[in-house]
């Protein structure tokens, strides 16, 4: 999971991650580690709350809310067959493809009742990358309550919605194209989630299966928190 996942207070800072790895045996032997705590930062803050300027990590991460969108759609980009706004003016902020009916996809996703996020129908023509110069349809994501939006889960609901609305099975298409899933599995931390999707398990069931691990992580992280 990401420190931006629902809600972001479940995540760890870089310094806390270092303490966790160092103390739980993630290294051949513990190192001498000093973490200098931040002043004036609270775990519930988003970037704009810090008052600091945002420095883009890449052209596709242009503003302080970009990490939210990257977590919400980035896994789809690792499968292919769909545009997530890279190559257009909304990097990571869209889910679109040729022959997708925007209103139908938006209605399907909004009907799922995912907290903190709304989906608006749109069409656009990418300037480069996937579907360059093609008119494609889909949705734009709008975060209404980022602290409670299920960012990682959005990827899996989108996969299911595309299949239901447009008959698009992105994994089946990728397998047919002999695409590898190494990076998708890496960002998930396991291949089990991908296999669950390929086996036809519903998105709600896949997301629910994470809860036990999330609860265990929250308990384990407590001793490493600095804030």
Coordinates of C-alpha atoms in Angstrom, one line a residue:
X1 CA 0.0 0.0 0.0
X2 CA 1.0 3.6 -0.3
X3 CA 1.1 6.3 2.3
X4 CA -1.7 7.9 0.2
X5 CA -4.0 5.0 0.6
X6 CA -7.1 5.1 2.7
X7 CA -6.9 7.0 4.9
X8 CA -3.3 8.3 4.6
X9 CA -2.8 8.2 8.4
X10 CA -2.2 4.5 7.9
X11 CA 1.0 5.1 6.1
X12 CA 4.6 5.7 7.2
X13 CA 7.0 8.4 6.5
X14 CA 10.4 7.6 5.0
X15 CA 12.0 7.8 8.4
X16 CA 9.5 5.6 10.0
X17 CA 9.9 3.0 7.2
X18 CA 13.7 3.1 7.9
X19 CA 13.1 2.4 11.6
X20 CA 10.7 -0.4 10.8
X21 CA 13.1 -2.1 8.4
X22 CA 16.1 -1.6 10.7
X23 CA 14.3 -3.0 13.8
X24 CA 12.3 -5.8 12.3
X25 CA 15.2 -7.6 10.7
X26 CA 14.9 -6.4 7.1
X27 CA 18.7 -6.0 6.9
X28 CA 21.5 -8.6 7.3
X29 CA 22.2 -6.7 10.6
X30 CA 20.8 -3.6 12.1
X31 CA 22.6 -0.3 11.3
X32 CA 23.2 2.8 13.4
X33 CA 20.2 4.9 12.4
X34 CA 19.2 8.4 13.3
X35 CA 15.9 9.8 12.1
X36 CA 15.4 13.6 12.6
X37 CA 11.7 14.3 13.1
X38 CA 10.0 17.0 11.1
X39 CA 8.8 20.1 12.9
X40 CA 5.3 21.4 12.2
X41 CA 4.1 18.3 10.2
X42 CA 1.1 16.2 11.2
X43 CA 0.1 12.8 9.7
X44 CA -3.3 14.1 8.5
X45 CA -1.7 16.8 6.3
X46 CA -1.8 16.7 2.5
X47 CA 0.8 18.6 0.6
X48 CA -1.1 21.8 0.3
X49 CA -1.4 21.9 4.1
X50 CA 2.4 22.3 4.4
X51 CA 2.5 25.6 2.6
X52 CA 5.6 24.4 0.7
X53 CA 5.9 24.6 -3.1
X54 CA 5.5 21.4 -5.1
X55 CA 8.4 20.3 -7.1
X56 CA 7.3 17.9 -9.9
X57 CA 8.9 14.5 -9.5
X58 CA 8.3 14.0 -13.2
X59 CA 6.3 15.7 -16.0
X60 CA 3.5 13.3 -15.1
X61 CA 3.4 14.3 -11.4
X62 CA 2.8 18.1 -11.9
X63 CA 1.1 19.1 -8.7
X64 CA 0.7 18.2 -5.0
X65 CA -2.4 16.0 -5.6
X66 CA -0.8 14.0 -8.4
X67 CA 0.3 11.2 -6.0
X68 CA -3.4 10.6 -5.2
X69 CA -4.2 10.0 -8.8
X70 CA -1.1 8.0 -9.4
X71 CA -2.1 5.5 -6.8
X72 CA -5.7 5.4 -8.0
X73 CA -4.9 4.6 -11.7
X74 CA -1.2 3.8 -11.9
X75 CA -1.8 0.0 -11.8
X76 CA -4.0 0.2 -14.8
X77 CA -1.1 1.8 -16.7
X78 CA 1.0 -1.3 -15.9
X79 CA -1.5 -3.5 -17.7
X80 CA -2.1 -1.4 -20.8
X81 CA -5.0 -1.2 -23.1
X82 CA -6.4 1.9 -21.4
X83 CA -5.3 5.6 -21.2
X84 CA -4.8 7.0 -17.7
X85 CA -4.3 10.5 -19.0
X86 CA -0.5 10.3 -19.7
X87 CA 0.0 11.8 -23.0
X88 CA -2.8 14.3 -22.3
X89 CA -3.1 17.2 -19.9
X90 CA -4.5 15.1 -17.1
X91 CA -1.8 12.5 -16.1
X92 CA -3.2 9.7 -13.9
X93 CA -6.5 11.5 -13.7
X94 CA -8.5 9.6 -16.3
X95 CA -9.6 6.1 -17.3
X96 CA -10.4 5.9 -21.0
X97 CA -10.1 3.9 -24.2
X98 CA -11.5 3.7 -27.7
X99 CA -15.2 2.6 -28.0
X100 CA -15.9 3.2 -24.3
X101 CA -19.2 5.0 -23.6
X102 CA -18.2 7.8 -21.1
X103 CA -21.6 8.2 -19.5
X104 CA -22.1 4.5 -19.0
X105 CA -18.6 4.0 -17.5
X106 CA -19.2 7.0 -15.2
X107 CA -22.6 5.7 -14.1
X108 CA -21.1 2.3 -13.3
X109 CA -18.3 3.6 -11.2
X110 CA -20.4 6.2 -9.4
X111 CA -23.0 3.6 -8.6
X112 CA -20.4 1.6 -6.6
X113 CA -20.5 4.2 -3.9
X114 CA -16.8 4.6 -3.4
X115 CA -16.2 7.2 -0.8
X116 CA -14.4 10.4 -1.5
X117 CA -14.2 10.1 -5.3
X118 CA -16.6 11.0 -8.2
X119 CA -16.3 10.1 -11.8
X120 CA -17.1 12.5 -14.6
X121 CA -17.6 11.4 -18.2
X122 CA -15.3 12.9 -20.8
X123 CA -13.7 12.3 -24.2
X124 CA -10.2 13.5 -25.3
X125 CA -7.5 12.9 -27.8
X126 CA -4.0 12.1 -26.4
X127 CA -1.1 14.1 -27.8
X128 CA 1.3 11.2 -27.4
X129 CA 1.6 7.7 -25.9
X130 CA -1.3 5.3 -25.8
X131 CA -4.0 6.1 -28.4
X132 CA -2.1 9.1 -29.8
X133 CA -4.4 11.2 -32.0
X134 CA -7.4 8.9 -31.3
X135 CA -10.6 10.2 -29.8
X136 CA -11.2 8.1 -26.7
X137 CA -13.9 8.0 -24.0
X138 CA -14.0 7.4 -20.3
X139 CA -14.0 9.2 -17.0
X140 CA -12.1 11.8 -15.1
X141 CA -11.5 11.3 -11.4
X142 CA -12.4 14.0 -8.9
X143 CA -11.5 13.6 -5.2
X144 CA -14.1 15.1 -3.0
X145 CA -12.7 13.7 0.3
X146 CA -9.1 12.4 -0.4
X147 CA -8.6 11.1 3.2
X148 CA -11.4 8.5 2.7
X149 CA -11.0 7.6 -1.0
X150 CA -10.0 4.0 -1.5
X151 CA -7.2 4.8 -3.8
X152 CA -5.7 1.4 -4.6
X153 CA -9.2 -0.2 -4.8
X154 CA -10.2 2.2 -7.6
X155 CA -7.9 0.4 -10.0
X156 CA -9.8 -2.9 -9.4
X157 CA -13.2 -1.3 -9.6
X158 CA -12.2 0.3 -12.9
X159 CA -11.0 -3.0 -14.3
X160 CA -14.4 -4.6 -13.4
X161 CA -16.4 -1.6 -14.7
X162 CA -14.5 -1.6 -18.1
X163 CA -15.4 -5.3 -18.4
X164 CA -19.0 -4.8 -17.6
X165 CA -19.6 -1.6 -19.6
X166 CA -17.3 -2.1 -22.6
X167 CA -16.6 -5.9 -22.6
X168 CA -12.9 -5.0 -22.1
X169 CA -10.9 -7.6 -20.2
X170 CA -7.6 -5.8 -19.9
X171 CA -5.7 -8.8 -18.5
X172 CA -7.0 -11.1 -21.2
X173 CA -6.0 -8.6 -23.8
X174 CA -2.5 -8.3 -22.3
X175 CA -2.0 -12.0 -22.1
X176 CA -3.0 -12.3 -25.8
X177 CA -0.4 -9.6 -26.6
X178 CA 2.2 -11.6 -24.5
X179 CA 2.6 -8.7 -22.1
X180 CA 4.5 -9.4 -18.8
X181 CA 3.0 -8.4 -15.5
X182 CA 6.2 -8.1 -13.5
X183 CA 5.7 -4.4 -12.6
X184 CA 2.0 -4.8 -11.9
X185 CA 2.8 -7.6 -9.4
X186 CA 5.7 -5.6 -7.9
X187 CA 3.5 -2.5 -7.1
X188 CA 0.9 -4.9 -5.6
X189 CA 3.6 -6.6 -3.6
X190 CA 2.2 -10.0 -4.7
X191 CA 0.9 -11.8 -7.8
X192 CA -2.0 -13.2 -5.8
X193 CA -4.2 -10.1 -6.4
X194 CA -3.7 -10.2 -10.2
X195 CA -4.5 -13.9 -10.2
X196 CA -7.7 -13.2 -8.3
X197 CA -8.8 -10.7 -11.0
X198 CA -7.9 -13.2 -13.7
X199 CA -9.9 -15.8 -11.9
X200 CA -13.0 -13.6 -12.1
X201 CA -13.3 -12.6 -8.4
X202 CA -15.3 -9.4 -7.9
X203 CA -13.6 -6.2 -7.0
X204 CA -15.4 -6.0 -3.6
X205 CA -14.2 -9.4 -2.7
X206 CA -10.6 -8.7 -3.7
X207 CA -10.6 -5.4 -1.7
X208 CA -12.2 -7.1 1.4
X209 CA -9.4 -9.7 1.3
X210 CA -6.9 -7.0 2.2
X211 CA -8.4 -6.1 5.5
X212 CA -6.8 -8.6 7.7
X213 CA -3.3 -7.6 6.4
X214 CA -4.1 -4.0 6.8
X215 CA -5.2 -4.5 10.4
X216 CA -2.0 -6.5 11.2
X217 CA 0.1 -3.7 9.6
X218 CA -1.5 -1.0 11.6
X219 CA -0.8 -2.9 14.8
X220 CA 2.8 -3.6 13.8
X221 CA 3.6 -0.1 12.8
X222 CA 2.6 1.5 16.1
X223 CA 6.1 1.2 17.7
X224 CA 7.7 2.9 14.8
X225 CA 5.5 6.0 14.5
X226 CA 7.2 9.3 15.2
X227 CA 4.1 11.5 14.7

